[in-house]
Short mmCIF file of C-alpha atoms in Angstrom, two decimals:
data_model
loop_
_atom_site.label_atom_id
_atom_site.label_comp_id
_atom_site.label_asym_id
_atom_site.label_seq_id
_atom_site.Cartn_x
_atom_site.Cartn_y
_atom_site.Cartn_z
CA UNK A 27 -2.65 -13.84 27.88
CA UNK A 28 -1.36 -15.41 24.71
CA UNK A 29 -1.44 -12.98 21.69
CA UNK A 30 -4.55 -14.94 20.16
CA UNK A 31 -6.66 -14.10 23.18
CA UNK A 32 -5.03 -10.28 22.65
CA UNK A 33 -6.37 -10.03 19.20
CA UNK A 34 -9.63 -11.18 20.40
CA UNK A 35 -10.37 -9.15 22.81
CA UNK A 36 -9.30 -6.06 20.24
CA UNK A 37 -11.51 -7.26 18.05
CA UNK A 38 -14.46 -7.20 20.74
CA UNK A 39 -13.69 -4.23 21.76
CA UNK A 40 -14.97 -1.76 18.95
CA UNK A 41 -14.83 -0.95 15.10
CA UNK A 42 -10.96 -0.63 15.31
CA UNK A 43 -11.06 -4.36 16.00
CA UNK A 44 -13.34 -4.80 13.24
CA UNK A 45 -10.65 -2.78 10.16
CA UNK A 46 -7.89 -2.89 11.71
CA UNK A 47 5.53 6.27 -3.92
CA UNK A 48 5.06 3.22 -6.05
CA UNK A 49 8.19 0.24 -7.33
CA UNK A 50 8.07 -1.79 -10.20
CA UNK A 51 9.32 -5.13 -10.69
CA UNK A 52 9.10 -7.77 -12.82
CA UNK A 53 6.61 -11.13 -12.13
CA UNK A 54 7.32 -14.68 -13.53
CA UNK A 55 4.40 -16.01 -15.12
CA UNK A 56 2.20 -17.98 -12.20
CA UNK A 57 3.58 -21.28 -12.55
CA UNK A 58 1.57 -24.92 -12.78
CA UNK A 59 -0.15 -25.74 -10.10
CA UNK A 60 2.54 -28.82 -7.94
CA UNK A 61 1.07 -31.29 -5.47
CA UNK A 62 -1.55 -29.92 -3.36
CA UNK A 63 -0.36 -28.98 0.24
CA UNK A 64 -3.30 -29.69 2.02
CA UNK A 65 -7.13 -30.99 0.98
CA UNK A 66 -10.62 -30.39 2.07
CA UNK A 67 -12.17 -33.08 3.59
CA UNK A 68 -9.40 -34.88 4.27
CA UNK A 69 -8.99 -38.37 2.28
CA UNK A 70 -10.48 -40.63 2.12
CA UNK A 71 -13.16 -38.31 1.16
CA UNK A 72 -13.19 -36.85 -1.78
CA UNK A 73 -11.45 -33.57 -2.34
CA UNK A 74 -13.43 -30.32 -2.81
CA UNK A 75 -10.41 -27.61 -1.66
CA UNK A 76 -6.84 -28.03 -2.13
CA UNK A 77 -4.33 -25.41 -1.25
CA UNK A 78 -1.89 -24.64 -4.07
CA UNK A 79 0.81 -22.49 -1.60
CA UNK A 80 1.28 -18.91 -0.31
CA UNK A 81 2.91 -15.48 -0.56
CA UNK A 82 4.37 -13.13 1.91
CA UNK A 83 7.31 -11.45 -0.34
CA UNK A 84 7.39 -10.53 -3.96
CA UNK A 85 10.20 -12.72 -4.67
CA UNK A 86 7.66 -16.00 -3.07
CA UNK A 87 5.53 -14.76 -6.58
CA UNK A 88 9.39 -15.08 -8.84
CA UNK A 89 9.65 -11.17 -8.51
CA UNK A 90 13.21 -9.77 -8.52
CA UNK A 91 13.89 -6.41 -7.92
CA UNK A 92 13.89 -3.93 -11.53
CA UNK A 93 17.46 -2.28 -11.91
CA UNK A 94 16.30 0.56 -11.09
CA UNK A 95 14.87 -0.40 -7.78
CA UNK A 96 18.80 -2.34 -6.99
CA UNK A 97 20.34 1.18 -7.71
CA UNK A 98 18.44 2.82 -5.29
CA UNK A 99 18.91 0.08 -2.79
CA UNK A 100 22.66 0.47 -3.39
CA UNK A 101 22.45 3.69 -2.78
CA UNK A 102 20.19 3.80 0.18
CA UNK A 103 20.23 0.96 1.76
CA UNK A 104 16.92 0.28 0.89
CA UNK A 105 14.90 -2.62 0.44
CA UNK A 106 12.68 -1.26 -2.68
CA UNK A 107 11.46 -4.62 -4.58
CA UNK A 108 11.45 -6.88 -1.48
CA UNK A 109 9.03 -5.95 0.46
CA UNK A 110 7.46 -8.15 2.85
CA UNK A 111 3.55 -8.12 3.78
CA UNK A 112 3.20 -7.14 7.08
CA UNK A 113 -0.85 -7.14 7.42
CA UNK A 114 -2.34 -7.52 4.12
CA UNK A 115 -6.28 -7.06 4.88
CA UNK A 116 -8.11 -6.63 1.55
CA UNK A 117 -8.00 -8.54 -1.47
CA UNK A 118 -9.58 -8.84 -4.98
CA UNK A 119 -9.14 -10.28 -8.32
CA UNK A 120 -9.87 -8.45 -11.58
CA UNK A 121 -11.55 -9.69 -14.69
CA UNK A 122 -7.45 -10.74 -16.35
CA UNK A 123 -6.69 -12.87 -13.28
CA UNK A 124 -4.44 -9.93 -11.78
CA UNK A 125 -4.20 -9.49 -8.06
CA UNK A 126 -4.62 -6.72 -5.85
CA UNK A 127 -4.16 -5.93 -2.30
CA UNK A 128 -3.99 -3.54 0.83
CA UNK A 129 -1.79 -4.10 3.57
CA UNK A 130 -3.08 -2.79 6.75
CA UNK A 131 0.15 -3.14 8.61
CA UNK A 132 2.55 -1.37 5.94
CA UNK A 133 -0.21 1.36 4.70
CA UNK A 134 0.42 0.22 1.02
CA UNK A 135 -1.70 -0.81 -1.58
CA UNK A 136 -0.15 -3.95 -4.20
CA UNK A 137 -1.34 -4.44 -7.87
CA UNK A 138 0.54 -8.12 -9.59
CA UNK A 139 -0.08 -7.62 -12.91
CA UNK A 140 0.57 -11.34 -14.50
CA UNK A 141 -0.73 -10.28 -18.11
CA UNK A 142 1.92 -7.96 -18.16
CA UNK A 143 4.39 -8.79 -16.01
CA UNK A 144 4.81 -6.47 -13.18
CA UNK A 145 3.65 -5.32 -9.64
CA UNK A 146 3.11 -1.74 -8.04
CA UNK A 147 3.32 -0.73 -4.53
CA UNK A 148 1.65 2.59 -3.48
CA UNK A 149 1.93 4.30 -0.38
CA UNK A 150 0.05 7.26 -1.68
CA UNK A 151 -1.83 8.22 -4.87
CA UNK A 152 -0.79 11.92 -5.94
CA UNK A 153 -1.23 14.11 -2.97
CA UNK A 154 -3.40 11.23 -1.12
CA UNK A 155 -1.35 9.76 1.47
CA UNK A 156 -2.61 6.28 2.41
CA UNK A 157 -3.88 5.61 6.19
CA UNK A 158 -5.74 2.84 6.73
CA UNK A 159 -6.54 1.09 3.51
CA UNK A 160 -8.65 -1.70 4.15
CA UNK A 161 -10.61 -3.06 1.02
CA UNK A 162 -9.84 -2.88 -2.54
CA UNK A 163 -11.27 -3.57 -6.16
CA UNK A 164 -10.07 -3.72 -9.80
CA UNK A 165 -12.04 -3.53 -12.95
CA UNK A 166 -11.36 -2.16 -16.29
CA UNK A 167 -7.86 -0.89 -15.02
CA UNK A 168 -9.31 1.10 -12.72
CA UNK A 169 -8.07 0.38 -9.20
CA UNK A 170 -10.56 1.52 -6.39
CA UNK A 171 -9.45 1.62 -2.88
CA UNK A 172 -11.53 2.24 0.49
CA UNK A 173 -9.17 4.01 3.39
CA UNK A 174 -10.76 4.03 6.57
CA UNK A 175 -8.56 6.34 7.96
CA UNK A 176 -8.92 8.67 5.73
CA UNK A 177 -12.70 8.22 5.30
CA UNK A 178 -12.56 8.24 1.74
CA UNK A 179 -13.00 6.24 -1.29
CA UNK A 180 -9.56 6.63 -3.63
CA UNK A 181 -10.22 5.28 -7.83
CA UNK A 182 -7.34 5.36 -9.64
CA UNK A 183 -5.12 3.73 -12.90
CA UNK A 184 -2.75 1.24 -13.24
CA UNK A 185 0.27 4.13 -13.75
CA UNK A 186 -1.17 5.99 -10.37
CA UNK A 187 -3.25 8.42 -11.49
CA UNK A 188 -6.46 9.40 -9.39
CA UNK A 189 -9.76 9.39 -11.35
CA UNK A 190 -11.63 9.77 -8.77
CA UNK A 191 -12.27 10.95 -4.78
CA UNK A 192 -15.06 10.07 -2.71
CA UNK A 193 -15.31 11.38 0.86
CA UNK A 194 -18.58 13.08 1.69
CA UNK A 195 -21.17 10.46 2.37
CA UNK A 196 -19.23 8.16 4.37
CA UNK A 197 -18.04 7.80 8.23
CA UNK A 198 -15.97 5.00 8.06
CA UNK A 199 -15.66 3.03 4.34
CA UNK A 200 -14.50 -0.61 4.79
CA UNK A 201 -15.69 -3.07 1.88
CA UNK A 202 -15.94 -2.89 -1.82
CA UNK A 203 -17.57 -4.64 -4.72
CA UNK A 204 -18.10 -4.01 -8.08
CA UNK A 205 -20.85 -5.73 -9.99
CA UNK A 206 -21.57 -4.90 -13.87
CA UNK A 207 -21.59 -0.99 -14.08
CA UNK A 208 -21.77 -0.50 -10.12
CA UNK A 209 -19.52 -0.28 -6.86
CA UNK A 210 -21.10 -1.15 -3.75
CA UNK A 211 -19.14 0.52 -0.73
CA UNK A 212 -19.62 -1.00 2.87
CA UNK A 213 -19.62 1.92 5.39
CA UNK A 214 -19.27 0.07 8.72
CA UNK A 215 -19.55 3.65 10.75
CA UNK A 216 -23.05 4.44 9.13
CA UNK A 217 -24.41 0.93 9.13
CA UNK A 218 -25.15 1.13 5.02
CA UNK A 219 -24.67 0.44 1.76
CA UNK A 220 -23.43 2.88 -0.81
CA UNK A 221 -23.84 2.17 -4.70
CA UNK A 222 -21.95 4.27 -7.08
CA UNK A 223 -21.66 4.12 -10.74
CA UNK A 224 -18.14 4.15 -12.32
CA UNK A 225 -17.62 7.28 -12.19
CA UNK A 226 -18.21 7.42 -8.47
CA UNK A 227 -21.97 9.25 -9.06
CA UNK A 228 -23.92 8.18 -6.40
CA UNK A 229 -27.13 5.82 -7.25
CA UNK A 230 -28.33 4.92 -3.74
CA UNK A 231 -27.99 3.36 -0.91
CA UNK A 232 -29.77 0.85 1.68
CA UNK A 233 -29.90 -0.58 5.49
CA UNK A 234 -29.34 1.58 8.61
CA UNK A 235 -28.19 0.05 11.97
CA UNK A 236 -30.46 -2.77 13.68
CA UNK A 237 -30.83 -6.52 13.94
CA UNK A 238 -33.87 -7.40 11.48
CA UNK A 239 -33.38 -8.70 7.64
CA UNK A 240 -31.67 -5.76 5.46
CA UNK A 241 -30.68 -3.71 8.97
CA UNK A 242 -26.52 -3.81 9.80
CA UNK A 243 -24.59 -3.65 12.63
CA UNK A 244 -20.95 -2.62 11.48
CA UNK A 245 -21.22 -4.58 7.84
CA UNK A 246 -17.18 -4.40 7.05
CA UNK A 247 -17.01 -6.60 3.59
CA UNK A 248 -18.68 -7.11 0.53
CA UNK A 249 -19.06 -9.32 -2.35
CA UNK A 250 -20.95 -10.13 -5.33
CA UNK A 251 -21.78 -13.12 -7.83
CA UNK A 252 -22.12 -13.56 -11.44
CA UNK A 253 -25.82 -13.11 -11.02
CA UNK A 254 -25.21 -9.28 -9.56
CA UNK A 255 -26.38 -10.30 -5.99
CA UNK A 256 -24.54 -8.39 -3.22
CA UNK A 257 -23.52 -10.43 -0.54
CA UNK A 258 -22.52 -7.85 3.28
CA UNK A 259 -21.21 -9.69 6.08
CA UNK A 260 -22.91 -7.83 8.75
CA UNK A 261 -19.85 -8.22 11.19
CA UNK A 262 -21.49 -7.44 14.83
CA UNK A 263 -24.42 -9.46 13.84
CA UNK A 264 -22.50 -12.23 12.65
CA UNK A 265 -24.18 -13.32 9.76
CA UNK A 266 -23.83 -12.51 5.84
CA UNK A 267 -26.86 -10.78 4.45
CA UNK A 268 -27.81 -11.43 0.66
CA UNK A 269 -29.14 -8.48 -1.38
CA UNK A 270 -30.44 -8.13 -5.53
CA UNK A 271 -28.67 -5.64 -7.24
CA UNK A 272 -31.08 -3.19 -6.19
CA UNK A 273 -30.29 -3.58 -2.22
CA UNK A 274 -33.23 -5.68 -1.78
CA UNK A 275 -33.20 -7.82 0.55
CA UNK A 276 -32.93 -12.06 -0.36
CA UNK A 277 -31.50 -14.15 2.38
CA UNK A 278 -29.14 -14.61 5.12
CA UNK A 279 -26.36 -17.26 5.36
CA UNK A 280 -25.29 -18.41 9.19
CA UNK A 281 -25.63 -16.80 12.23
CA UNK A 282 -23.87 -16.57 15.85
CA UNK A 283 -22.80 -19.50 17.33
CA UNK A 284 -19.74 -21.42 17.97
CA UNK A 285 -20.55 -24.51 15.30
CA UNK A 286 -19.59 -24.85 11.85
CA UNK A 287 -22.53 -22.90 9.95
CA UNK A 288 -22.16 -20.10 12.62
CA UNK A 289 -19.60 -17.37 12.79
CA UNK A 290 -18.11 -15.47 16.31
CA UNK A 291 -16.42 -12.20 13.65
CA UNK A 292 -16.81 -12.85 10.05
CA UNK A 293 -14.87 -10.67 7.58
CA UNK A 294 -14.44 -11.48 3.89
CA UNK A 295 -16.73 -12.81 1.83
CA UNK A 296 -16.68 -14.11 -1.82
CA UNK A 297 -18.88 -16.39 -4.33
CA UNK A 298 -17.45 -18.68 -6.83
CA UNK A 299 -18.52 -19.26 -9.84
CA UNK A 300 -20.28 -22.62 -9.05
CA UNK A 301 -22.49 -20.47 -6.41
CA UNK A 302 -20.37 -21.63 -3.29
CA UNK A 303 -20.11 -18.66 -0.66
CA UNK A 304 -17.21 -18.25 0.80
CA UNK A 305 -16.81 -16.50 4.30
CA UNK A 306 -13.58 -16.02 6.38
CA UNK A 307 -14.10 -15.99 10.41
CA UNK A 308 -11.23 -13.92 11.79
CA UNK A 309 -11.82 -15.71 15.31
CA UNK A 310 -13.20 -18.71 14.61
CA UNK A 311 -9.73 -18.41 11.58
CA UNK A 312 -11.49 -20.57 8.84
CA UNK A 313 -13.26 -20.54 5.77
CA UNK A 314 -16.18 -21.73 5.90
CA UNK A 315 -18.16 -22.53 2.49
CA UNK A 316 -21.93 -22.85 2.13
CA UNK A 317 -24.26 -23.54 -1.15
CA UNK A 318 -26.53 -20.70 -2.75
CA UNK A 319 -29.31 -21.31 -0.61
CA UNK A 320 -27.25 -20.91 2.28
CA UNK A 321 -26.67 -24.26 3.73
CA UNK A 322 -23.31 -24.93 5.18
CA UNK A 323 -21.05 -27.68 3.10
CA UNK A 324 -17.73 -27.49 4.61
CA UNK A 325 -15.14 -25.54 6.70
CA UNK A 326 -11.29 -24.60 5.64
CA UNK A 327 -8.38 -24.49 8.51
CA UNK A 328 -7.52 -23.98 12.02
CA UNK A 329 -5.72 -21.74 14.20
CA UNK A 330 -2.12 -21.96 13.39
CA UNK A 331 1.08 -20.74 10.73
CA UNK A 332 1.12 -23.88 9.12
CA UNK A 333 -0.12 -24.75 5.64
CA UNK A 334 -3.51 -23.97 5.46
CA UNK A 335 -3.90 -22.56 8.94
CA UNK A 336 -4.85 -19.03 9.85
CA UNK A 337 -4.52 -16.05 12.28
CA UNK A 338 -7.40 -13.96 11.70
CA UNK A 339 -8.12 -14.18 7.99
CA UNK A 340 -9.74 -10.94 6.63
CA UNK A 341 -9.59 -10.61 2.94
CA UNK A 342 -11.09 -13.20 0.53
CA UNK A 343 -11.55 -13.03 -3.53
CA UNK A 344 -12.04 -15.81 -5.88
CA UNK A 345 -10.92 -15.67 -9.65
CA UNK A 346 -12.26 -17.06 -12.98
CA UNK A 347 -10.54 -20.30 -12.23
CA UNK A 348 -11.98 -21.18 -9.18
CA UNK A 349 -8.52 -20.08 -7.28
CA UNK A 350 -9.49 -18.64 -3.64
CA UNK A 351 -6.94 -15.96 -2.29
CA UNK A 352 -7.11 -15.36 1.65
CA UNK A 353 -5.73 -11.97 3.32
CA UNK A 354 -3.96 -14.50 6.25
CA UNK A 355 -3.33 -11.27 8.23
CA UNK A 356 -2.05 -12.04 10.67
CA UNK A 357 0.50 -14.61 9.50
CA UNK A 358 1.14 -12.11 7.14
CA UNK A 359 0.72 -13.88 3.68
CA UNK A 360 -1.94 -14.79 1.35
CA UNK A 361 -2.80 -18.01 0.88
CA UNK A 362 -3.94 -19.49 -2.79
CA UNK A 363 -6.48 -22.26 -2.80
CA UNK A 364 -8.70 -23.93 -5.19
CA UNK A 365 -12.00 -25.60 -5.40
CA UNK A 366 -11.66 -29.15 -7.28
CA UNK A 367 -14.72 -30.70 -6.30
CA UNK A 368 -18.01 -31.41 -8.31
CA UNK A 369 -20.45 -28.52 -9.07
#
């Protein structure tokens, strides 16, 4: 059994399938974007995606190591600084353009801060010792994380101070969103949706397990557009469920199958600011992109470690400019696209 089939029978097996200190150093501005590596549809069509490149160590981003970080190297033997991503899982882009990740194979969480020049690794937040971190968010320099293992909800700041804890209401947290003055959480063990305020007071919730409109069967990501809709991929149901800012139910985009349109394990999902969804299929290991009413427009990749390929893609979030990153877990890198094409 190749290690493709492996994964794939993990992933049917059951909700592990489904989730699977802190250093400083200093960033290089993101530089211009060079020749694309890869375009969506291929030519002679006209371009929509291009991919700009990918990351799998700081330095891949023009990160050195701080001073401080080589001393302790030197004197440990260490490797503080150059860290590789082993499985990074979540991703999400805050309002500046910064980047933020978890890593589900290291237990770390990763904040790039390109306004300022820097990136943070955590491995724990105070006295919180990361276990399964699976989905994060960043607004307002406040960096919210869901843990899985722990079964908790961690917000905290930019230095790595916890302003928050939540842990009560949930069985098994696995996707965030923030939209205006609200944070959805996914709980994949309870089948629901959790909205929170800021502050983490709880506002409400919807859906409980089942197959009809606004019902979930282990709903693992979430996003949400300009317009405050709330977009779940309902994982075991294999489709993406579209919700008002209220949890009422709107739509559905795809459905199981094995054809472009369809999805066998969707994960991420994001929304661009032209309206496109965005949803990655961790077996089918593409993007696939539809319109706002749903209709499918055009699929991203293939199995594979190449440029623009992927190994069970988890994490997706799409920036201000249009720039796509994908959690290529597997691979163990994030990929950077953009969309080019025509509104």
């Amino acid at each position: 059994m190749n290690p493709k089939q492996t994964c794939a029978l993990l992933l049917a097996g059951g909700l592990a399938g489904l989730l699977a200190g802190c250093t400083n150093a200093t960033v290089a501005p993101p530089a211009a974007p060079g020749p694309a590596l890869r375009v969506w549809p291929p030519p002679p069509a006209v371009a929509r995606v291009v991919l700009e490149g990918s990351f799998a160590t700081p330095a891949d981003l023009g990160m050195q190591p701080t001073w401080t970080d080589r001393f302790v190297n030197l004197l440990t033997g260490g490797n503080r600084g150059r860290e590789k991503l082993v499985k990074p899982f979540g991703v999400a882009v805050d309002e500046a353009g910064n980047l933020c990740l978890t890593d589900t194979g290291a237990n770390v969480v990763w904040f790039f801060d390109r306004v300022r020049g820097r990136a943070a690794r955590w491995d724990r937040i105070g006295q919180v010792a990361f276990v399964l971190p699976v989905a994060v968010a960043k607004a307002g320099g406040i960096i919210y994380v869901a843990d899985a293992g722990l079964g908790q909800v961690v917000a905290f700041d930019e230095a790595g101070r916890v302003r928050f804890r939540l842990a009560d209401p949930f069985v098994r947290p696995a996707g965030l969103a923030l939209s205006g003055e609200k944070l959805y959480v996914a709980d994949a063990g309870a089948h629901c949706i959790l909205i929170f305020d800021l502050t983490g007071r709880p506002l409400g919730r919807f859906g409980a397990r089942g197959v009809a409109p606004a019902e979930f069967n282990f709903p693992t990501h979430v996003g949400a557009d300009a317009q405050g809709r709330v977009y779940v991929t309902d994982a075991m149901n294999s489709r993406v469920q579209v919700f008002d800012a209220a949890g009422r139910f709107l739509s559905t985009v795809g459905s199981l199958g094995d054809g472009s349109g369809h999805f066998s394990r969707p994960k991420g999902v994001a929304v661009d600011r032209l309206g496109h969804v965005y949803v990655a299929d961790a077996l089918f290991d593409n993007i696939q992109i539809f319109d706002s009413k749903g209709y499918f427009l055009l699929d991203l990749g293939a199995t594979g470690s190449g440029p623009g390929e992927f190994w069970m893609p988890a994490g997706i979030a799409i920036g201000r400019d249009n720039r796509i990153y994908v959690a290529d877990a597997y691979n163990g890198r994030v990929q950077l696209l953009r969309y080019v094409g025509p509104p």
